[in-house]
PDB file of C-alpha atoms in Angstrom:
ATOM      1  CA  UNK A  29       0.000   0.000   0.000  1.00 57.00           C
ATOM      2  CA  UNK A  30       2.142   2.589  -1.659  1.00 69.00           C
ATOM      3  CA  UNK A  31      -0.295   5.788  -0.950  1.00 91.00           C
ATOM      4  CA  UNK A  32       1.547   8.975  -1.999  1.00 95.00           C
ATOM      5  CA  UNK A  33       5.128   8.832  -3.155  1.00 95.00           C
ATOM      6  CA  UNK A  34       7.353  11.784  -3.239  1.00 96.00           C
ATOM      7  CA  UNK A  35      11.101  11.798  -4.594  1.00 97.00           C
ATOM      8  CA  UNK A  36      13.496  13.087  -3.809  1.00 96.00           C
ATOM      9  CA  UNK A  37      13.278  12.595  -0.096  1.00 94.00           C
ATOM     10  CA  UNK A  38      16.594  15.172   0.081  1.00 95.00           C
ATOM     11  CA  UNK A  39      18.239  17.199  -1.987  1.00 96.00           C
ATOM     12  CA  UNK A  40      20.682  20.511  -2.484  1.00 97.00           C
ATOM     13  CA  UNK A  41      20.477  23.146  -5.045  1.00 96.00           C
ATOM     14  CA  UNK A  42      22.740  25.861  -5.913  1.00 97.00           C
ATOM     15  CA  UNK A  43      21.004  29.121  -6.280  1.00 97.00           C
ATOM     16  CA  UNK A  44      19.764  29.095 -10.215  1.00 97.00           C
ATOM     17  CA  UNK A  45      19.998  25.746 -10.283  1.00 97.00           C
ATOM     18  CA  UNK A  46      16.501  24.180 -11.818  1.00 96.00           C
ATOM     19  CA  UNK A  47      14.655  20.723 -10.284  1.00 96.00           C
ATOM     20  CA  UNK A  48      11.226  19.031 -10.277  1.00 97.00           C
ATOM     21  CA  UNK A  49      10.003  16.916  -7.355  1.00 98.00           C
ATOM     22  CA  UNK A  50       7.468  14.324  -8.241  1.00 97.00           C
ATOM     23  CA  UNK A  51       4.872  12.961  -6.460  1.00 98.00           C
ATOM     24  CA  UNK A  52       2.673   9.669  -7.553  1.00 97.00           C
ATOM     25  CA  UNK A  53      -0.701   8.340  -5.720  1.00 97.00           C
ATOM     26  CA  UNK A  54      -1.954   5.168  -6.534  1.00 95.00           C
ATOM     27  CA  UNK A  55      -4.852   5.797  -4.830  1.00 94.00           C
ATOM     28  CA  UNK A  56      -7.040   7.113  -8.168  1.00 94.00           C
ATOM     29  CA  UNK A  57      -7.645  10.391  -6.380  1.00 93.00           C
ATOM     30  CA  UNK A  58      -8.826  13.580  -8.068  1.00 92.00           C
ATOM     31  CA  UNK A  59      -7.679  15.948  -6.311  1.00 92.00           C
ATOM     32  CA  UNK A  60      -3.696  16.626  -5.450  1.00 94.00           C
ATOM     33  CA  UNK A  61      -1.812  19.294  -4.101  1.00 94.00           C
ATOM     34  CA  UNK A  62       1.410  20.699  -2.912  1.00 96.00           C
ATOM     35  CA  UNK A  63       2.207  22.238   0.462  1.00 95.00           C
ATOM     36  CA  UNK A  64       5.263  23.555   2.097  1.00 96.00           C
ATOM     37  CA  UNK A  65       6.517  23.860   5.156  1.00 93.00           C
ATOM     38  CA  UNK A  66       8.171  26.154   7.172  1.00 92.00           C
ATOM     39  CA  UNK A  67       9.524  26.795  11.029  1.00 85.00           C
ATOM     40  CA  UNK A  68       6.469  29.096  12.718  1.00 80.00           C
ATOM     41  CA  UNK A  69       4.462  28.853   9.494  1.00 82.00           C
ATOM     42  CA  UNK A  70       2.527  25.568   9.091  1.00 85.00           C
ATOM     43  CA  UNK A  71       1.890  24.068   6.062  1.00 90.00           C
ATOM     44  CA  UNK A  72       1.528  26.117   3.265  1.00 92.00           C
ATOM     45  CA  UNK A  73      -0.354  25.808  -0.428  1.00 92.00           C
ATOM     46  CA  UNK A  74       1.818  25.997  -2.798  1.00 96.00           C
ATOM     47  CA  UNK A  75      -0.744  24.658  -6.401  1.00 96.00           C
ATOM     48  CA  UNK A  76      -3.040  21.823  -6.456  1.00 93.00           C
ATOM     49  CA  UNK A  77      -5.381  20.208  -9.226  1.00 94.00           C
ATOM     50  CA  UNK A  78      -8.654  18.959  -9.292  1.00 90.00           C
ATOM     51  CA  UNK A  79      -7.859  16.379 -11.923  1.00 92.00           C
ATOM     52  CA  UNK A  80      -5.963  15.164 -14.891  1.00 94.00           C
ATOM     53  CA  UNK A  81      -5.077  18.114 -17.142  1.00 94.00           C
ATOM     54  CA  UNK A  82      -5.530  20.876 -14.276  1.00 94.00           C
ATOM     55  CA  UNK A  83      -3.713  22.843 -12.337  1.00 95.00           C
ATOM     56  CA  UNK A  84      -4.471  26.248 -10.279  1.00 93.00           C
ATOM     57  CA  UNK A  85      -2.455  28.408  -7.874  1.00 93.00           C
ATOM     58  CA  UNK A  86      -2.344  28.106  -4.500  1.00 91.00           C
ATOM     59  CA  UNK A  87      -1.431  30.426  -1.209  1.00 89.00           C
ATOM     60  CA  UNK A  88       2.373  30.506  -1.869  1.00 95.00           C
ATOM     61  CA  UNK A  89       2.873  29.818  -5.963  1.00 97.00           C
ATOM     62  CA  UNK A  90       5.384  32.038  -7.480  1.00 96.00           C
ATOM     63  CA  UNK A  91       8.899  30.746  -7.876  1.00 96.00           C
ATOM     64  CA  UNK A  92       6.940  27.151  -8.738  1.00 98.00           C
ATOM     65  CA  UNK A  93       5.574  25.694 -11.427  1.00 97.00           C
ATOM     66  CA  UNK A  94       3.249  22.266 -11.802  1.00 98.00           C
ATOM     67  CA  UNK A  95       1.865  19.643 -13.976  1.00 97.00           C
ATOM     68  CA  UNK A  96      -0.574  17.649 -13.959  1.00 97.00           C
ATOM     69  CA  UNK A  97      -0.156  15.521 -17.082  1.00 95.00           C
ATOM     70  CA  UNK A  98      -1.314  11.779 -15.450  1.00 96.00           C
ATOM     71  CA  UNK A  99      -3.970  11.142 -12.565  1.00 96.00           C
ATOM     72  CA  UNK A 100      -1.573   9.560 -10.594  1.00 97.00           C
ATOM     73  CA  UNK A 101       1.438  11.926 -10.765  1.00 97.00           C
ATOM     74  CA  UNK A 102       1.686  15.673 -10.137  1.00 98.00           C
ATOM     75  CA  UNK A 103       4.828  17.421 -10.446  1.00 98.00           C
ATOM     76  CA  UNK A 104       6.302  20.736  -8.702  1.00 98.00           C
ATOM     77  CA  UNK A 105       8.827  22.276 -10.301  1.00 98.00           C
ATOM     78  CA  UNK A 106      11.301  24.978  -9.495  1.00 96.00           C
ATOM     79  CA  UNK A 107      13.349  26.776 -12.564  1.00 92.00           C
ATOM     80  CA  UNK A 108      15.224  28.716 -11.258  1.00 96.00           C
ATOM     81  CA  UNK A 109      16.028  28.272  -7.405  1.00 96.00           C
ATOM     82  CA  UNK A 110      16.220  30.890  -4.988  1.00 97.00           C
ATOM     83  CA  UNK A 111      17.458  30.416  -1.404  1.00 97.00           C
ATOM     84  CA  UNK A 112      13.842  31.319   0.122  1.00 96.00           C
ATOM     85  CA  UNK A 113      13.128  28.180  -1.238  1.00 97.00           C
ATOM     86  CA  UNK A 114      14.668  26.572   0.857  1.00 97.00           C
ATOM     87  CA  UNK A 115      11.455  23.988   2.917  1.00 97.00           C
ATOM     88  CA  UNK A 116      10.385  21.166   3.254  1.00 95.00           C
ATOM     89  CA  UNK A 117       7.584  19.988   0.224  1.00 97.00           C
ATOM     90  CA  UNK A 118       4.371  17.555   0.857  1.00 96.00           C
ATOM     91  CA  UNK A 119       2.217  16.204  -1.386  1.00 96.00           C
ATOM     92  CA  UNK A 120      -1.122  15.482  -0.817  1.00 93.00           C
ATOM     93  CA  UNK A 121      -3.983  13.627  -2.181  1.00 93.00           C
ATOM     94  CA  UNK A 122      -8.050  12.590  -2.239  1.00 90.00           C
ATOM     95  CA  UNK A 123     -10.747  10.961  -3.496  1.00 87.00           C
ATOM     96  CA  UNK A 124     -13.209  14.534  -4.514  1.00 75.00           C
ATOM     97  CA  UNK A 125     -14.611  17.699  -3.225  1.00 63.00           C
ATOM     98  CA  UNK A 126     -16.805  15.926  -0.903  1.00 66.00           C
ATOM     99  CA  UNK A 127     -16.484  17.994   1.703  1.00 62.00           C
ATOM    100  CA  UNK A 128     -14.378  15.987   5.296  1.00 69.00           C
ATOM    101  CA  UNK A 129     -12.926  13.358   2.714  1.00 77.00           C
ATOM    102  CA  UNK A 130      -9.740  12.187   4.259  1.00 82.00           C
ATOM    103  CA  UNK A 131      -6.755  14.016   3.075  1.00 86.00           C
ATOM    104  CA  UNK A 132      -3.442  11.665   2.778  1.00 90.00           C
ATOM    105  CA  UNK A 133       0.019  13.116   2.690  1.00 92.00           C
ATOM    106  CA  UNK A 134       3.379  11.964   1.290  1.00 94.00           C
ATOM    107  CA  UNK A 135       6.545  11.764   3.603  1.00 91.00           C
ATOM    108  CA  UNK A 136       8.322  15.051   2.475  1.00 93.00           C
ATOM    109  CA  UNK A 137      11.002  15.838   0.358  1.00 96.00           C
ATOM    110  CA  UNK A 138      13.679  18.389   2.386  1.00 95.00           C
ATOM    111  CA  UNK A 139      15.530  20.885  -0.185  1.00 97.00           C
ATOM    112  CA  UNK A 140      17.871  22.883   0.496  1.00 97.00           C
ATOM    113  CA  UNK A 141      18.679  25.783  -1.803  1.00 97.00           C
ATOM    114  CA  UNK A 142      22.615  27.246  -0.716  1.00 97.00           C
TER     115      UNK A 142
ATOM    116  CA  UNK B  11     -11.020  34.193   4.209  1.00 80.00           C
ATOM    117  CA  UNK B  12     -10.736  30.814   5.948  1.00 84.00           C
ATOM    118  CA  UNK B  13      -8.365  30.390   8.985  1.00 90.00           C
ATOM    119  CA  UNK B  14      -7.086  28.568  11.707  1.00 93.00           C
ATOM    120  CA  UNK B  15      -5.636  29.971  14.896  1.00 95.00           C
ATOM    121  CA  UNK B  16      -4.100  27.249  17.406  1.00 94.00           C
ATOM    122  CA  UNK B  17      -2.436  27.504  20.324  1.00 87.00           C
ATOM    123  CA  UNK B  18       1.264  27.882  19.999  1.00 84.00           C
ATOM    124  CA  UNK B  19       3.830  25.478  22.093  1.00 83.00           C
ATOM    125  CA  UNK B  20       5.962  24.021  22.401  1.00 94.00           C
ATOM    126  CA  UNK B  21       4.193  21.871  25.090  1.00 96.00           C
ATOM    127  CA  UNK B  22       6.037  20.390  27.441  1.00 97.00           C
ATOM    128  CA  UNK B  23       4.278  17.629  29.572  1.00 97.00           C
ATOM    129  CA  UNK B  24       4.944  14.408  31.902  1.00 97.00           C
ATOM    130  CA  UNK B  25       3.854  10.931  31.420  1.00 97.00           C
ATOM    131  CA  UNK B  26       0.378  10.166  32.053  1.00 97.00           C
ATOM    132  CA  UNK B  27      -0.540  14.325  32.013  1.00 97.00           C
ATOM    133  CA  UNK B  28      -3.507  16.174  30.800  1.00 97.00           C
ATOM    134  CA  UNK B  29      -3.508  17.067  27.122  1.00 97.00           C
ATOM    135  CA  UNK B  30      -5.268  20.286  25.666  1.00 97.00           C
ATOM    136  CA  UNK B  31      -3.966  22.114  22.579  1.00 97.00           C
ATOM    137  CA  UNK B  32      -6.311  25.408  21.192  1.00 97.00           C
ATOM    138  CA  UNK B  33      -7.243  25.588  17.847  1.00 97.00           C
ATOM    139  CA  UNK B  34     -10.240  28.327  16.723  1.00 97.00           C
ATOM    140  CA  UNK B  35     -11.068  29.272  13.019  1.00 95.00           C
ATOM    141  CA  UNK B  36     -12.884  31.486  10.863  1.00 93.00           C
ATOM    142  CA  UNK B  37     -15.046  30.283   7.754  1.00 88.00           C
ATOM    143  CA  UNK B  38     -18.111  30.516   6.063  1.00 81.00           C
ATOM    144  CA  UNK B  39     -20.626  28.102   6.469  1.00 79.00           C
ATOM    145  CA  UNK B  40     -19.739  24.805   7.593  1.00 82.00           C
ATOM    146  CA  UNK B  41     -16.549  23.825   7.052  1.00 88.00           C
ATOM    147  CA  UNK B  42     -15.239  19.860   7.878  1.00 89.00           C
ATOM    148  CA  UNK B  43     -12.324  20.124  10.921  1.00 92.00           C
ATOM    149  CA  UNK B  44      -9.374  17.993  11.387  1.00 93.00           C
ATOM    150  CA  UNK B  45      -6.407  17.534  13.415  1.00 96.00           C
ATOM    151  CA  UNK B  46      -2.990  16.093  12.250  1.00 95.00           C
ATOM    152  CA  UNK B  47      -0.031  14.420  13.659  1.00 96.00           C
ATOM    153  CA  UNK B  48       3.503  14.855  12.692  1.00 93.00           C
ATOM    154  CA  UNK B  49       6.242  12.767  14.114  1.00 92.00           C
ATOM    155  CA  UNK B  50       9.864  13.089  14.052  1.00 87.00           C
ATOM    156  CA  UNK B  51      11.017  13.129  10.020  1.00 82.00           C
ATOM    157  CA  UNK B  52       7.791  12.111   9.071  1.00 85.00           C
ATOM    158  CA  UNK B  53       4.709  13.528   7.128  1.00 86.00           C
ATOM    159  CA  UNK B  54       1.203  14.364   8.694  1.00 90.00           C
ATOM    160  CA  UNK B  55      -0.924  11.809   9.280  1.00 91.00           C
ATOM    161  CA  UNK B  56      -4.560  12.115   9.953  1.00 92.00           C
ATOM    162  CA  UNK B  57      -5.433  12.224  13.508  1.00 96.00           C
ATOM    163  CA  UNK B  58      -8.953  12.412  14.093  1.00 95.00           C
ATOM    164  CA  UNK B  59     -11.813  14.748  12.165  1.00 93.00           C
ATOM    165  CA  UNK B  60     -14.980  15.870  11.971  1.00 93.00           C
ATOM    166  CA  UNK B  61     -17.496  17.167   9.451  1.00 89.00           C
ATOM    167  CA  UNK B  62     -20.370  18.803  11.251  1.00 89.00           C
ATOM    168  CA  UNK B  63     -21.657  21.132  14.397  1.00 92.00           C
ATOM    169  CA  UNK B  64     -21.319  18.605  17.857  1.00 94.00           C
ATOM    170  CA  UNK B  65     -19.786  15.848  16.188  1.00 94.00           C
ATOM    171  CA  UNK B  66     -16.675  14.581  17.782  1.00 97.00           C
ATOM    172  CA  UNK B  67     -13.674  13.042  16.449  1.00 96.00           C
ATOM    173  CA  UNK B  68     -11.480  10.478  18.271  1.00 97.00           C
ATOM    174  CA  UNK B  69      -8.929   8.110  17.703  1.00 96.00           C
ATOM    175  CA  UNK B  70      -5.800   6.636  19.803  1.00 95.00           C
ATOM    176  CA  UNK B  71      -7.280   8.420  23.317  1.00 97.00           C
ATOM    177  CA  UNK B  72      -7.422  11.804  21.652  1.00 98.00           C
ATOM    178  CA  UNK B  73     -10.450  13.384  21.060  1.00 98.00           C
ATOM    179  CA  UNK B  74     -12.314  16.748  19.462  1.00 98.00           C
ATOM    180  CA  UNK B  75     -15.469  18.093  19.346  1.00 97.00           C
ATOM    181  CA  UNK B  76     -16.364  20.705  16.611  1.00 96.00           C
ATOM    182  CA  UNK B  77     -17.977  23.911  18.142  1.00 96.00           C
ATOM    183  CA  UNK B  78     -19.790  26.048  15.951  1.00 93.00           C
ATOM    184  CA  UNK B  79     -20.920  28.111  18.766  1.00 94.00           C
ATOM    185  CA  UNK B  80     -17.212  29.069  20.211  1.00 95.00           C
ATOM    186  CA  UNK B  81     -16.055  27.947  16.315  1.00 95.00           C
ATOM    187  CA  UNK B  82     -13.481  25.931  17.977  1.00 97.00           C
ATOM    188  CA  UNK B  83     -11.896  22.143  17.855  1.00 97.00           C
ATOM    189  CA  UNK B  84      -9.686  21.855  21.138  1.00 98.00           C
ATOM    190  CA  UNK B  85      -7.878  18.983  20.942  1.00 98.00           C
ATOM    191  CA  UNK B  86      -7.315  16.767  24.183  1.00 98.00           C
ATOM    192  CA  UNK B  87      -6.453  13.633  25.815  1.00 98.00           C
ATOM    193  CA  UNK B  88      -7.007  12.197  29.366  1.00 97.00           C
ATOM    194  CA  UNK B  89      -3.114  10.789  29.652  1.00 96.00           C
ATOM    195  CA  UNK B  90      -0.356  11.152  27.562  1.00 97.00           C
ATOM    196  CA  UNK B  91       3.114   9.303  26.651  1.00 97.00           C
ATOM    197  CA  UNK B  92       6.163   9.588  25.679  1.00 97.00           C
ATOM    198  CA  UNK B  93       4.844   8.513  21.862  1.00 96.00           C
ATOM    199  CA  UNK B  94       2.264  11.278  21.784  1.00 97.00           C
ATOM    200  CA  UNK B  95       5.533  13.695  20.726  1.00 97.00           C
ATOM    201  CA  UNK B  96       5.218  15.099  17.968  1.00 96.00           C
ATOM    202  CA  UNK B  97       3.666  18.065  16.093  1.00 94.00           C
ATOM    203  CA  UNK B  98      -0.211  18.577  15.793  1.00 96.00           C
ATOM    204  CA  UNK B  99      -2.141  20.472  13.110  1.00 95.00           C
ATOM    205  CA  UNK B 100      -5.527  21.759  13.295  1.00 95.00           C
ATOM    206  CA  UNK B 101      -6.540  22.280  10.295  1.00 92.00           C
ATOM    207  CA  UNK B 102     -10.196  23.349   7.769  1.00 90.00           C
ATOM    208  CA  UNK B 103     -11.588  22.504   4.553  1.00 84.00           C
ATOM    209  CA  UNK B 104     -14.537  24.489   3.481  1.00 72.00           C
ATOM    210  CA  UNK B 105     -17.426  23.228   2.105  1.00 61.00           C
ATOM    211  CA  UNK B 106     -18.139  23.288  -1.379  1.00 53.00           C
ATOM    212  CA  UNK B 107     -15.317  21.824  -3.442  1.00 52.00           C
ATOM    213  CA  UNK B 108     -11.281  21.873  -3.824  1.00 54.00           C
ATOM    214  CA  UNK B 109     -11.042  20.206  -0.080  1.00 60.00           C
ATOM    215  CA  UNK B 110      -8.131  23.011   0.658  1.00 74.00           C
ATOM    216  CA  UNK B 111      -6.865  22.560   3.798  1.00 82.00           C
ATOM    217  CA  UNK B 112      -6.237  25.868   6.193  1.00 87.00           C
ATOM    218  CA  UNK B 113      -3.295  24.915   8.327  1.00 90.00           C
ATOM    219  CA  UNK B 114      -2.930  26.225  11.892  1.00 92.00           C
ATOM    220  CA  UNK B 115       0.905  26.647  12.679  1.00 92.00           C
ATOM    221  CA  UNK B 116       1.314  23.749  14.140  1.00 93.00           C
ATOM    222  CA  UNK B 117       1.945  22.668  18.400  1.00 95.00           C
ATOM    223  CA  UNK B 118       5.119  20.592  18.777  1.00 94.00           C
ATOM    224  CA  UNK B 119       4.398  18.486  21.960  1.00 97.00           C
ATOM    225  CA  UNK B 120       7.064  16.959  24.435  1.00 97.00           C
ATOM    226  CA  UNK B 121       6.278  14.302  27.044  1.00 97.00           C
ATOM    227  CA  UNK B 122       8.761  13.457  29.492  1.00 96.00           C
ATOM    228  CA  UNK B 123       8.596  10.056  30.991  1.00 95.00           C
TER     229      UNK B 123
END
């Protein structure tokens, strides 16, 4: 039982330096999203999608870009890293919009932009 | 807009002590209410939730009742250990679509044996 899947767990940047973290569900959920998370700030929302093919912004979405090009997978990308990037990254996923369905998270991926 | 205010720690306690951690918010209409757990290099997991006015959540001794009248979902437990420490999220989706969680910034709890 797999759930949600993010890699990398860790990683380093340089400053410029591009990356994309990817998450997979194997869950068949609709709706996915990514978070971050920082000391004193909770978690915050960075895009999400509501399904295959969509993608909308979030709390916290400049500096990061997404796709959403299978069901199962929904990547976050960064093009050009910036130290204030520097977090740790969920992923998250469920079934709908119905609203107190269960929201399941991945285990984090920690990057670190010097 | 939708928000969550919690109580913020950390929270130091002994074995077998009282739990209570804060959490309020502000939404429109009825929005579902959840709390989750974050241990050590881990990711949340869900804790407990619920989805309407005087429901209440519970799961591994904790427990949380949702209070539209004081709009609040106080988290609590009768005795705690040493495995209760962690972080703990109170956090809202509103009604009507997207499920977006609102996080609260989070309680890190210590218990002391």
């Amino acid at each position: 039982n797999a759930g949600v899947t993010q890699t990398p767990k860790f990683r380093v940047l340089k400053t410029g330096q591009s990356m994309t973290l990817l998450c997979a569900q194997d869950m068949n959920h609709e709706y996915m999203y990514w978070y971050r998370q920082d000391p004193g700030m909770g978690l915050r929302l960075i895009h999400y999608s509501v399904g295959e093919g969509t993608t909308a912004k979030g709390e916290v979405p400049d500096g990061y870009n997404v796709s959403r090009l299978k069901k199962q997978n929904f990547l976050l990308g960064l093009e050009s890293a910036a130290p204030s990037q520097t977090s740790v990254y969920f992923c998250a996923s469920t079934r709908s919009s119905r609203s107190g369905n269960t929201i399941y998270f991945g285990e984090g991926s920690w990057l670190t932009v010097v | 807009g939708n928000s969550v205010t919690q109580m913020e720690g950390p929270v130091t306690l002994s074995e077998e002590a009282f739990l209570t951690i804060n959490c309020t918010y502000t939404a429109t209409g009825y929005p579902s209410l959840f709390w989750y757990v974050q241990y050590p290099g881990e990711g949340l997991q869900l804790l407990l939730k619920a989805t309407k006015a005087d429901d209440k959540g519970s799961n591994k001794g904790f427990e949380a009742t949702y209070r539209k009248e004081t709009t609040s979902f106080h988290l609590e437990k009768g005795s705690v250990q040493v495995s209760d420490s962690a972080v703990y999220f109170c956090a809202l989706s509103g009604e009507g679509g997207s499920e977006k969680l609102v996080f609260g910034k989070g309680t890190k709890l210590t218990v002391n044996p």
